[in-house]
Amino acid sequence: MTQPIYKNPQQPTENRVSDLLSRMTLAEKIAQLGSCWVFELLDNLTFSPEKAAPIMSHGLGQITRVAGASSLDPNDGAKVANAIQKYLVENTRLGIPVLVHEECCSGYMARKATCFPQIIGLASTWQPELTEAMADVVRLQMRAGGAQQGLSPVIDITRDPRWGRVEETFGEDTYLVSTMGVSFVKGLQGKNWSEGVIATAKHLVAYGLPEGGMNWAPVHLPKRELHEMFLTPFEAAVKEANLMSVMNAYHELDGVPCAISKELLTDILRNEWGFKGIVVSDYFAIKQVQDTHKITDNRQDAAILALDAGIDVELPSTDCYGSPLHEAVTKGLISESLIDRSVSRVLEMKFMVGLFENPYVNEATAQDVFDTPVQRQLALDIARKSIVLLKNEGQTLPLKKNIGSIAVIGPNAHTVRHLIGDYTYPSHIETLQEMLEGDHNVFNMPIPDNMALEDNFVAIKSLFEGLQAKVSPETVLRYVQGCEVNSQDTSGFAEAIALAKQSEIAIVMVGEKSGLTDSATCGEARDRSDLELPGVQQALIQAIYETGTPVIAVLVNGRPLSVTWMEEHLPAILEVWLPGEEGAAAVAEVLFGEYNPGGKLPITFPRAVGQIPVYYNHKPSGGRSHWKGEYVALSNKPLYPFGYGLSYTTFQFSNLRLSQTEVNIGDAVEISLDVTNTGHYAGDEVVQLYLRDVLAGVTRPVKELKGFKRITLEPQETQTITFKLFTQQLGFYNQAMQFVVEPGTIQLMLGSSSEDIQLQADIELIGAVTDISQTKRFFSEVTLN
């Protein structure tokens, strides 16, 4: 018998897709647009053909979280993934394998997988090569476990720190988010598809600016700003990294839920940008068209609207895209060609990643690539470089290891749970357990059995244990909790105060708990109406401060907090975010001077919640109250600006020079400067290039990041940095919504933060107004001499 074209790997993918599609029944086609949770196919953590039969009889598009929605270890997870593939290959008519998708925000969300710092910390490194390296580890582990698609990166621009998912983002700036997002996609998708994982950029679009800071709430955003700032990271990922999957956002834009926006998911994404991959729904987003947005009163209409807009696959399980779509075709409500369009895209992805040739993985060796020493070293390196020194009055830090006594106090000091982000394995085990309580199961989803809460994570130490490993034997190091993260109980204050009085210095480790449960204070759906420390933590710090013992604050949190009192009263403050499995070692190294912190803030810290939104690249009329400037009782300036971060050493910027001061539109200018470490410690500086379009046809930001580079310098060492700035980076949407570069003066600013500008110069753009919509450049080039 002649081999079907679709089974012949020598045939072009286009031919294979066409051949397979021609052989499929309508039921088989629609099955490719659906999904199911892994635990719907399991019986006591073992694949069940009996449970699978009614779900996968016609095939299936995707499996939701073999690792992330079970308690399977890597080898057992690989075994289940193989069993699922084997069933589909051998027990369905056409033998079409399934895509397995997993979460991978701060690492693969699986048992024993390396837990990296949460993304807001990764952004604070300002080092895209670390982002790519982290995603490469995720790729290796996911492929070993039998997964082919990762639901990351989050490349939402976020301007409201009340929103719980700030921690999953790269922050507030379009250029930084785009750079990090492109690097993540490249690392996850790899250099060849036989070993690559399909990256899924999310959430299209503007999810990080919700009304009231509340999850899923409407977003109010002008069209020009939407295109210039919020869509750009997605466009860059498509054009610079060959992004192969996009996920819609939950919210609405101007009355249209993103899940049914043809303008976003087809006109812009595919027709304007040339996207060739698949669009997957955010979990339950299609039925939210009915349940939340009230666009329709039935699942079928919701499915038709989403499919027509451009969502190819419904996740996490088939609810709207199954029988409702089948009935819609048979009744003539939609054309079968609309189904074919999405099925073709899904099949193309399956051919692309090699599922038809090799759907199976090695069950015996999956564990071998999980949390290796090299991977842990990378986690440590990222954790070190993510730490931001916010204040260091009188060189309080670093501490001497032979200090006589240290009091370690706070709810985040001696627990490993609070060092990790919301999309980590323990966090989601907690979420599933909470759903067992009944009222929390808002999605009415089936609940897995045998979810292991014990032995479900990698080896990890608390911050207190990290300090224990660094101090001298002569140092008396003692710990008390003092209070819980989010409780009004002050009964632990007396013990904390007594310990502080007995100690030379007190280190308070405070902040938040990340997750999706009611006990979490940050993470998805854990939005806040204030940005103070939760519970009585601030009162605890003030009580310790009043003892007279010097207090160092270590912030363990997922969002900017308004720590104004601490900035005014404490000598030293460290922002360590949610630093992951090697966070304890990294924090201890910084506190004792083994590592000099060099992280920079990827997002502005407000003084108070009333300032929100506060971000550095506001328009000329923004950022102040006209004509007085400040609020009645508060400064209009941020507590800490975007790009800010101190060091144990000092740096000097000098000798700014330009390759030319008059630049033709279409050309580039080289901007060089020298940076010298003028202090006594080796350290890192992030050189940041900003610019301002002095006069334009529409209002332009007061400054915009257009380049950066993190460098390491020994004491008294000088490094020359050259930025190649392309005039195609200077485009904006004019009054006619054409993407143009205009002639005129561009002010260049170089510094160590958005506020600390040390060198400035002007260039003059020469030429006519030029439409560059087809010749955009997203990034400058940087060289070191």
PDB file of N, CA, C and O in Angstrom, residues 518-583:
ATOM      1  N   ASP A 518      -6.456  32.103  48.214  1.00  0.00           N
ATOM      2  CA  ASP A 518      -6.877  33.219  49.060  1.00  0.00           C
ATOM      3  C   ASP A 518      -5.772  33.677  50.007  1.00  0.00           C
ATOM      4  O   ASP A 518      -5.750  34.841  50.424  1.00  0.00           O
ATOM      5  N   SER A 519      -4.854  32.791  50.356  1.00  0.00           N
ATOM      6  CA  SER A 519      -3.784  33.160  51.273  1.00  0.00           C
ATOM      7  C   SER A 519      -2.681  33.971  50.605  1.00  0.00           C
ATOM      8  O   SER A 519      -1.833  34.551  51.276  1.00  0.00           O
ATOM      9  N   ALA A 520      -2.683  34.020  49.278  1.00  0.00           N
ATOM     10  CA  ALA A 520      -1.659  34.760  48.545  1.00  0.00           C
ATOM     11  C   ALA A 520      -2.036  36.238  48.462  1.00  0.00           C
ATOM     12  O   ALA A 520      -3.209  36.606  48.460  1.00  0.00           O
ATOM     13  N   THR A 521      -1.006  37.090  48.403  1.00  0.00           N
ATOM     14  CA  THR A 521      -1.233  38.530  48.295  1.00  0.00           C
ATOM     15  C   THR A 521      -0.781  39.089  46.953  1.00  0.00           C
ATOM     16  O   THR A 521      -0.995  40.263  46.670  1.00  0.00           O
ATOM     17  N   CYS A 522      -0.119  38.282  46.142  1.00  0.00           N
ATOM     18  CA  CYS A 522       0.206  38.677  44.772  1.00  0.00           C
ATOM     19  C   CYS A 522       0.135  37.437  43.901  1.00  0.00           C
ATOM     20  O   CYS A 522       0.155  36.309  44.400  1.00  0.00           O
ATOM     21  N   GLY A 523       0.049  37.637  42.601  1.00  0.00           N
ATOM     22  CA  GLY A 523      -0.172  36.541  41.685  1.00  0.00           C
ATOM     23  C   GLY A 523      -1.504  36.724  40.980  1.00  0.00           C
ATOM     24  O   GLY A 523      -2.260  37.677  41.255  1.00  0.00           O
ATOM     25  N   GLU A 524      -1.814  35.808  40.072  1.00  0.00           N
ATOM     26  CA  GLU A 524      -3.020  35.953  39.267  1.00  0.00           C
ATOM     27  C   GLU A 524      -4.269  36.030  40.138  1.00  0.00           C
ATOM     28  O   GLU A 524      -4.488  35.198  41.020  1.00  0.00           O
ATOM     29  N   ALA A 525      -5.075  37.060  39.889  1.00  0.00           N
ATOM     30  CA  ALA A 525      -6.332  37.328  40.595  1.00  0.00           C
ATOM     31  C   ALA A 525      -6.125  37.762  42.042  1.00  0.00           C
ATOM     32  O   ALA A 525      -7.087  37.892  42.785  1.00  0.00           O
ATOM     33  N   ARG A 526      -4.882  38.010  42.447  1.00  0.00           N
ATOM     34  CA  ARG A 526      -4.626  38.537  43.787  1.00  0.00           C
ATOM     35  C   ARG A 526      -4.255  40.016  43.660  1.00  0.00           C
ATOM     36  O   ARG A 526      -3.119  40.441  43.884  1.00  0.00           O
ATOM     37  N   ASP A 527      -5.244  40.785  43.235  1.00  0.00           N
ATOM     38  CA  ASP A 527      -5.090  42.222  43.022  1.00  0.00           C
ATOM     39  C   ASP A 527      -5.283  42.951  44.349  1.00  0.00           C
ATOM     40  O   ASP A 527      -6.003  42.484  45.235  1.00  0.00           O
ATOM     41  N   ARG A 528      -4.647  44.114  44.449  1.00  0.00           N
ATOM     42  CA  ARG A 528      -4.700  44.834  45.729  1.00  0.00           C
ATOM     43  C   ARG A 528      -5.155  46.269  45.530  1.00  0.00           C
ATOM     44  O   ARG A 528      -4.880  46.886  44.496  1.00  0.00           O
ATOM     45  N   SER A 529      -5.817  46.801  46.540  1.00  0.00           N
ATOM     46  CA  SER A 529      -6.271  48.191  46.501  1.00  0.00           C
ATOM     47  C   SER A 529      -5.256  49.133  47.125  1.00  0.00           C
ATOM     48  O   SER A 529      -5.422  50.347  47.073  1.00  0.00           O
ATOM     49  N   ASP A 530      -4.227  48.586  47.748  1.00  0.00           N
ATOM     50  CA  ASP A 530      -3.146  49.409  48.293  1.00  0.00           C
ATOM     51  C   ASP A 530      -1.822  48.723  47.995  1.00  0.00           C
ATOM     52  O   ASP A 530      -1.790  47.558  47.588  1.00  0.00           O
ATOM     53  N   LEU A 531      -0.739  49.440  48.195  1.00  0.00           N
ATOM     54  CA  LEU A 531       0.585  48.889  47.921  1.00  0.00           C
ATOM     55  C   LEU A 531       1.476  48.922  49.153  1.00  0.00           C
ATOM     56  O   LEU A 531       2.705  48.903  49.048  1.00  0.00           O
ATOM     57  N   GLU A 532       0.846  48.953  50.324  1.00  0.00           N
ATOM     58  CA  GLU A 532       1.610  48.866  51.561  1.00  0.00           C
ATOM     59  C   GLU A 532       1.980  47.403  51.834  1.00  0.00           C
ATOM     60  O   GLU A 532       1.439  46.483  51.216  1.00  0.00           O
ATOM     61  N   LEU A 533       2.887  47.195  52.760  1.00  0.00           N
ATOM     62  CA  LEU A 533       3.146  45.830  53.201  1.00  0.00           C
ATOM     63  C   LEU A 533       1.864  45.242  53.767  1.00  0.00           C
ATOM     64  O   LEU A 533       1.159  45.906  54.543  1.00  0.00           O
ATOM     65  N   PRO A 534       1.520  44.013  53.400  1.00  0.00           N
ATOM     66  CA  PRO A 534       0.266  43.421  53.899  1.00  0.00           C
ATOM     67  C   PRO A 534       0.296  43.215  55.419  1.00  0.00           C
ATOM     68  O   PRO A 534       1.366  43.134  56.041  1.00  0.00           O
ATOM     69  N   GLY A 535      -0.891  43.083  55.980  1.00  0.00           N
ATOM     70  CA  GLY A 535      -1.013  42.738  57.388  1.00  0.00           C
ATOM     71  C   GLY A 535      -0.374  43.778  58.295  1.00  0.00           C
ATOM     72  O   GLY A 535      -0.510  44.985  58.073  1.00  0.00           O
ATOM     73  N   VAL A 536       0.357  43.292  59.310  1.00  0.00           N
ATOM     74  CA  VAL A 536       0.977  44.188  60.296  1.00  0.00           C
ATOM     75  C   VAL A 536       2.497  44.259  60.112  1.00  0.00           C
ATOM     76  O   VAL A 536       3.225  44.607  61.032  1.00  0.00           O
ATOM     77  N   GLN A 537       2.958  43.938  58.926  1.00  0.00           N
ATOM     78  CA  GLN A 537       4.408  43.926  58.709  1.00  0.00           C
ATOM     79  C   GLN A 537       5.037  45.310  58.911  1.00  0.00           C
ATOM     80  O   GLN A 537       6.126  45.430  59.483  1.00  0.00           O
ATOM     81  N   GLN A 538       4.366  46.356  58.430  1.00  0.00           N
ATOM     82  CA  GLN A 538       4.918  47.699  58.607  1.00  0.00           C
ATOM     83  C   GLN A 538       5.006  48.049  60.089  1.00  0.00           C
ATOM     84  O   GLN A 538       6.008  48.630  60.543  1.00  0.00           O
ATOM     85  N   ALA A 539       3.980  47.692  60.859  1.00  0.00           N
ATOM     86  CA  ALA A 539       4.001  47.956  62.294  1.00  0.00           C
ATOM     87  C   ALA A 539       5.135  47.186  62.970  1.00  0.00           C
ATOM     88  O   ALA A 539       5.786  47.687  63.898  1.00  0.00           O
ATOM     89  N   LEU A 540       5.393  45.969  62.498  1.00  0.00           N
ATOM     90  CA  LEU A 540       6.500  45.179  63.043  1.00  0.00           C
ATOM     91  C   LEU A 540       7.830  45.878  62.792  1.00  0.00           C
ATOM     92  O   LEU A 540       8.669  45.997  63.696  1.00  0.00           O
ATOM     93  N   ILE A 541       8.036  46.368  61.588  1.00  0.00           N
ATOM     94  CA  ILE A 541       9.294  47.050  61.270  1.00  0.00           C
ATOM     95  C   ILE A 541       9.466  48.295  62.122  1.00  0.00           C
ATOM     96  O   ILE A 541      10.555  48.564  62.653  1.00  0.00           O
ATOM     97  N   GLN A 542       8.408  49.061  62.284  1.00  0.00           N
ATOM     98  CA  GLN A 542       8.498  50.273  63.084  1.00  0.00           C
ATOM     99  C   GLN A 542       8.796  49.949  64.541  1.00  0.00           C
ATOM    100  O   GLN A 542       9.568  50.665  65.198  1.00  0.00           O
ATOM    101  N   ALA A 543       8.227  48.875  65.043  1.00  0.00           N
ATOM    102  CA  ALA A 543       8.498  48.483  66.431  1.00  0.00           C
ATOM    103  C   ALA A 543       9.964  48.088  66.603  1.00  0.00           C
ATOM    104  O   ALA A 543      10.591  48.416  67.613  1.00  0.00           O
ATOM    105  N   ILE A 544      10.514  47.387  65.633  1.00  0.00           N
ATOM    106  CA  ILE A 544      11.928  46.995  65.695  1.00  0.00           C
ATOM    107  C   ILE A 544      12.819  48.224  65.562  1.00  0.00           C
ATOM    108  O   ILE A 544      13.822  48.379  66.262  1.00  0.00           O
ATOM    109  N   TYR A 545      12.451  49.128  64.661  1.00  0.00           N
ATOM    110  CA  TYR A 545      13.213  50.362  64.457  1.00  0.00           C
ATOM    111  C   TYR A 545      13.299  51.166  65.754  1.00  0.00           C
ATOM    112  O   TYR A 545      14.350  51.755  66.083  1.00  0.00           O
ATOM    113  N   GLU A 546      12.213  51.195  66.500  1.00  0.00           N
ATOM    114  CA  GLU A 546      12.174  51.988  67.730  1.00  0.00           C
ATOM    115  C   GLU A 546      13.058  51.430  68.838  1.00  0.00           C
ATOM    116  O   GLU A 546      13.320  52.111  69.835  1.00  0.00           O
ATOM    117  N   THR A 547      13.584  50.208  68.659  1.00  0.00           N
ATOM    118  CA  THR A 547      14.528  49.670  69.643  1.00  0.00           C
ATOM    119  C   THR A 547      15.889  50.344  69.537  1.00  0.00           C
ATOM    120  O   THR A 547      16.714  50.222  70.445  1.00  0.00           O
ATOM    121  N   GLY A 548      16.144  51.026  68.437  1.00  0.00           N
ATOM    122  CA  GLY A 548      17.443  51.647  68.227  1.00  0.00           C
ATOM    123  C   GLY A 548      18.436  50.774  67.501  1.00  0.00           C
ATOM    124  O   GLY A 548      19.508  51.239  67.105  1.00  0.00           O
ATOM    125  N   THR A 549      18.113  49.519  67.313  1.00  0.00           N
ATOM    126  CA  THR A 549      18.984  48.616  66.552  1.00  0.00           C
ATOM    127  C   THR A 549      18.862  48.946  65.063  1.00  0.00           C
ATOM    128  O   THR A 549      17.748  49.078  64.550  1.00  0.00           O
ATOM    129  N   PRO A 550      19.981  49.102  64.353  1.00  0.00           N
ATOM    130  CA  PRO A 550      19.891  49.367  62.905  1.00  0.00           C
ATOM    131  C   PRO A 550      19.118  48.265  62.187  1.00  0.00           C
ATOM    132  O   PRO A 550      19.301  47.076  62.480  1.00  0.00           O
ATOM    133  N   VAL A 551      18.265  48.658  61.243  1.00  0.00           N
ATOM    134  CA  VAL A 551      17.389  47.716  60.560  1.00  0.00           C
ATOM    135  C   VAL A 551      17.677  47.736  59.055  1.00  0.00           C
ATOM    136  O   VAL A 551      17.674  48.794  58.429  1.00  0.00           O
ATOM    137  N   ILE A 552      17.907  46.561  58.509  1.00  0.00           N
ATOM    138  CA  ILE A 552      18.035  46.377  57.066  1.00  0.00           C
ATOM    139  C   ILE A 552      16.776  45.665  56.594  1.00  0.00           C
ATOM    140  O   ILE A 552      16.372  44.650  57.163  1.00  0.00           O
ATOM    141  N   ALA A 553      16.152  46.189  55.547  1.00  0.00           N
ATOM    142  CA  ALA A 553      14.943  45.569  55.014  1.00  0.00           C
ATOM    143  C   ALA A 553      15.268  44.779  53.750  1.00  0.00           C
ATOM    144  O   ALA A 553      15.958  45.272  52.858  1.00  0.00           O
ATOM    145  N   VAL A 554      14.776  43.548  53.697  1.00  0.00           N
ATOM    146  CA  VAL A 554      14.865  42.705  52.513  1.00  0.00           C
ATOM    147  C   VAL A 554      13.433  42.461  52.036  1.00  0.00           C
ATOM    148  O   VAL A 554      12.632  41.829  52.741  1.00  0.00           O
ATOM    149  N   LEU A 555      13.112  42.989  50.858  1.00  0.00           N
ATOM    150  CA  LEU A 555      11.758  42.889  50.319  1.00  0.00           C
ATOM    151  C   LEU A 555      11.635  41.664  49.425  1.00  0.00           C
ATOM    152  O   LEU A 555      12.366  41.525  48.440  1.00  0.00           O
ATOM    153  N   VAL A 556      10.711  40.776  49.781  1.00  0.00           N
ATOM    154  CA  VAL A 556      10.443  39.562  49.012  1.00  0.00           C
ATOM    155  C   VAL A 556       9.014  39.690  48.513  1.00  0.00           C
ATOM    156  O   VAL A 556       8.062  39.414  49.249  1.00  0.00           O
ATOM    157  N   ASN A 557       8.848  40.123  47.268  1.00  0.00           N
ATOM    158  CA  ASN A 557       7.516  40.471  46.790  1.00  0.00           C
ATOM    159  C   ASN A 557       7.463  40.398  45.274  1.00  0.00           C
ATOM    160  O   ASN A 557       8.490  40.291  44.611  1.00  0.00           O
ATOM    161  N   GLY A 558       6.249  40.498  44.736  1.00  0.00           N
ATOM    162  CA  GLY A 558       6.071  40.348  43.306  1.00  0.00           C
ATOM    163  C   GLY A 558       5.657  41.600  42.585  1.00  0.00           C
ATOM    164  O   GLY A 558       5.440  41.567  41.372  1.00  0.00           O
ATOM    165  N   ARG A 559       5.540  42.703  43.297  1.00  0.00           N
ATOM    166  CA  ARG A 559       5.099  43.958  42.680  1.00  0.00           C
ATOM    167  C   ARG A 559       5.787  45.120  43.385  1.00  0.00           C
ATOM    168  O   ARG A 559       6.286  44.971  44.498  1.00  0.00           O
ATOM    169  N   PRO A 560       5.822  46.308  42.770  1.00  0.00           N
ATOM    170  CA  PRO A 560       6.330  47.482  43.481  1.00  0.00           C
ATOM    171  C   PRO A 560       5.477  47.776  44.706  1.00  0.00           C
ATOM    172  O   PRO A 560       4.246  47.756  44.630  1.00  0.00           O
ATOM    173  N   LEU A 561       6.125  48.009  45.817  1.00  0.00           N
ATOM    174  CA  LEU A 561       5.426  48.365  47.044  1.00  0.00           C
ATOM    175  C   LEU A 561       5.771  49.798  47.432  1.00  0.00           C
ATOM    176  O   LEU A 561       6.887  50.269  47.179  1.00  0.00           O
ATOM    177  N   SER A 562       4.830  50.470  48.061  1.00  0.00           N
ATOM    178  CA  SER A 562       5.053  51.852  48.508  1.00  0.00           C
ATOM    179  C   SER A 562       5.729  51.841  49.883  1.00  0.00           C
ATOM    180  O   SER A 562       5.081  52.007  50.911  1.00  0.00           O
ATOM    181  N   VAL A 563       7.037  51.636  49.853  1.00  0.00           N
ATOM    182  CA  VAL A 563       7.799  51.505  51.105  1.00  0.00           C
ATOM    183  C   VAL A 563       8.392  52.855  51.498  1.00  0.00           C
ATOM    184  O   VAL A 563       9.568  52.964  51.856  1.00  0.00           O
ATOM    185  N   THR A 564       7.559  53.879  51.440  1.00  0.00           N
ATOM    186  CA  THR A 564       8.019  55.243  51.687  1.00  0.00           C
ATOM    187  C   THR A 564       8.579  55.402  53.094  1.00  0.00           C
ATOM    188  O   THR A 564       9.628  56.044  53.286  1.00  0.00           O
ATOM    189  N   TRP A 565       7.921  54.826  54.086  1.00  0.00           N
ATOM    190  CA  TRP A 565       8.418  54.953  55.463  1.00  0.00           C
ATOM    191  C   TRP A 565       9.804  54.324  55.587  1.00  0.00           C
ATOM    192  O   TRP A 565      10.695  54.890  56.218  1.00  0.00           O
ATOM    193  N   MET A 566      10.004  53.177  54.993  1.00  0.00           N
ATOM    194  CA  MET A 566      11.312  52.521  55.050  1.00  0.00           C
ATOM    195  C   MET A 566      12.379  53.364  54.372  1.00  0.00           C
ATOM    196  O   MET A 566      13.505  53.488  54.859  1.00  0.00           O
ATOM    197  N   GLU A 567      12.045  53.958  53.225  1.00  0.00           N
ATOM    198  CA  GLU A 567      13.007  54.814  52.526  1.00  0.00           C
ATOM    199  C   GLU A 567      13.408  56.002  53.398  1.00  0.00           C
ATOM    200  O   GLU A 567      14.559  56.438  53.388  1.00  0.00           O
ATOM    201  N   GLU A 568      12.477  56.503  54.176  1.00  0.00           N
ATOM    202  CA  GLU A 568      12.754  57.671  55.008  1.00  0.00           C
ATOM    203  C   GLU A 568      13.514  57.329  56.286  1.00  0.00           C
ATOM    204  O   GLU A 568      14.242  58.171  56.814  1.00  0.00           O
ATOM    205  N   HIS A 569      13.375  56.095  56.796  1.00  0.00           N
ATOM    206  CA  HIS A 569      13.898  55.785  58.125  1.00  0.00           C
ATOM    207  C   HIS A 569      15.000  54.724  58.179  1.00  0.00           C
ATOM    208  O   HIS A 569      15.836  54.764  59.079  1.00  0.00           O
ATOM    209  N   LEU A 570      14.984  53.759  57.272  1.00  0.00           N
ATOM    210  CA  LEU A 570      15.939  52.659  57.380  1.00  0.00           C
ATOM    211  C   LEU A 570      17.210  52.955  56.584  1.00  0.00           C
ATOM    212  O   LEU A 570      17.167  53.615  55.550  1.00  0.00           O
ATOM    213  N   PRO A 571      18.349  52.447  57.029  1.00  0.00           N
ATOM    214  CA  PRO A 571      19.603  52.741  56.330  1.00  0.00           C
ATOM    215  C   PRO A 571      19.799  51.948  55.040  1.00  0.00           C
ATOM    216  O   PRO A 571      20.506  52.398  54.145  1.00  0.00           O
ATOM    217  N   ALA A 572      19.212  50.752  54.948  1.00  0.00           N
ATOM    218  CA  ALA A 572      19.463  49.914  53.771  1.00  0.00           C
ATOM    219  C   ALA A 572      18.228  49.112  53.408  1.00  0.00           C
ATOM    220  O   ALA A 572      17.532  48.579  54.285  1.00  0.00           O
ATOM    221  N   ILE A 573      17.944  49.037  52.098  1.00  0.00           N
ATOM    222  CA  ILE A 573      16.796  48.277  51.591  1.00  0.00           C
ATOM    223  C   ILE A 573      17.231  47.509  50.362  1.00  0.00           C
ATOM    224  O   ILE A 573      17.831  48.065  49.443  1.00  0.00           O
ATOM    225  N   LEU A 574      16.915  46.222  50.341  1.00  0.00           N
ATOM    226  CA  LEU A 574      17.165  45.362  49.191  1.00  0.00           C
ATOM    227  C   LEU A 574      15.842  44.877  48.623  1.00  0.00           C
ATOM    228  O   LEU A 574      14.987  44.394  49.367  1.00  0.00           O
ATOM    229  N   GLU A 575      15.676  44.983  47.305  1.00  0.00           N
ATOM    230  CA  GLU A 575      14.552  44.357  46.610  1.00  0.00           C
ATOM    231  C   GLU A 575      15.065  43.063  45.991  1.00  0.00           C
ATOM    232  O   GLU A 575      15.923  43.091  45.108  1.00  0.00           O
ATOM    233  N   VAL A 576      14.536  41.919  46.483  1.00  0.00           N
ATOM    234  CA  VAL A 576      14.997  40.626  45.957  1.00  0.00           C
ATOM    235  C   VAL A 576      13.904  39.898  45.175  1.00  0.00           C
ATOM    236  O   VAL A 576      14.113  38.792  44.693  1.00  0.00           O
ATOM    237  N   TRP A 577      12.728  40.528  45.059  1.00  0.00           N
ATOM    238  CA  TRP A 577      11.603  39.956  44.323  1.00  0.00           C
ATOM    239  C   TRP A 577      11.264  38.546  44.831  1.00  0.00           C
ATOM    240  O   TRP A 577      11.264  38.314  46.033  1.00  0.00           O
ATOM    241  N   LEU A 578      10.981  37.629  43.942  1.00  0.00           N
ATOM    242  CA  LEU A 578      10.695  36.229  44.290  1.00  0.00           C
ATOM    243  C   LEU A 578      11.821  35.418  43.654  1.00  0.00           C
ATOM    244  O   LEU A 578      11.752  35.018  42.503  1.00  0.00           O
ATOM    245  N   PRO A 579      12.922  35.178  44.398  1.00  0.00           N
ATOM    246  CA  PRO A 579      14.202  34.816  43.771  1.00  0.00           C
ATOM    247  C   PRO A 579      14.398  33.355  43.434  1.00  0.00           C
ATOM    248  O   PRO A 579      15.459  32.983  42.931  1.00  0.00           O
ATOM    249  N   GLY A 580      13.414  32.486  43.720  1.00  0.00           N
ATOM    250  CA  GLY A 580      13.517  31.105  43.271  1.00  0.00           C
ATOM    251  C   GLY A 580      14.417  30.233  44.118  1.00  0.00           C
ATOM    252  O   GLY A 580      14.790  30.573  45.240  1.00  0.00           O
ATOM    253  N   GLU A 581      14.800  29.082  43.542  1.00  0.00           N
ATOM    254  CA  GLU A 581      15.435  28.023  44.323  1.00  0.00           C
ATOM    255  C   GLU A 581      16.804  28.398  44.871  1.00  0.00           C
ATOM    256  O   GLU A 581      17.241  27.860  45.882  1.00  0.00           O
ATOM    257  N   GLU A 582      17.522  29.305  44.230  1.00  0.00           N
ATOM    258  CA  GLU A 582      18.837  29.716  44.708  1.00  0.00           C
ATOM    259  C   GLU A 582      18.800  31.118  45.316  1.00  0.00           C
ATOM    260  O   GLU A 582      19.852  31.738  45.524  1.00  0.00           O
ATOM    261  N   GLY A 583      17.601  31.585  45.637  1.00  0.00           N
ATOM    262  CA  GLY A 583      17.463  32.930  46.182  1.00  0.00           C
ATOM    263  C   GLY A 583      18.163  33.120  47.509  1.00  0.00           C
ATOM    264  O   GLY A 583      18.742  34.188  47.763  1.00  0.00           O
TER     265      GLY A 583
END
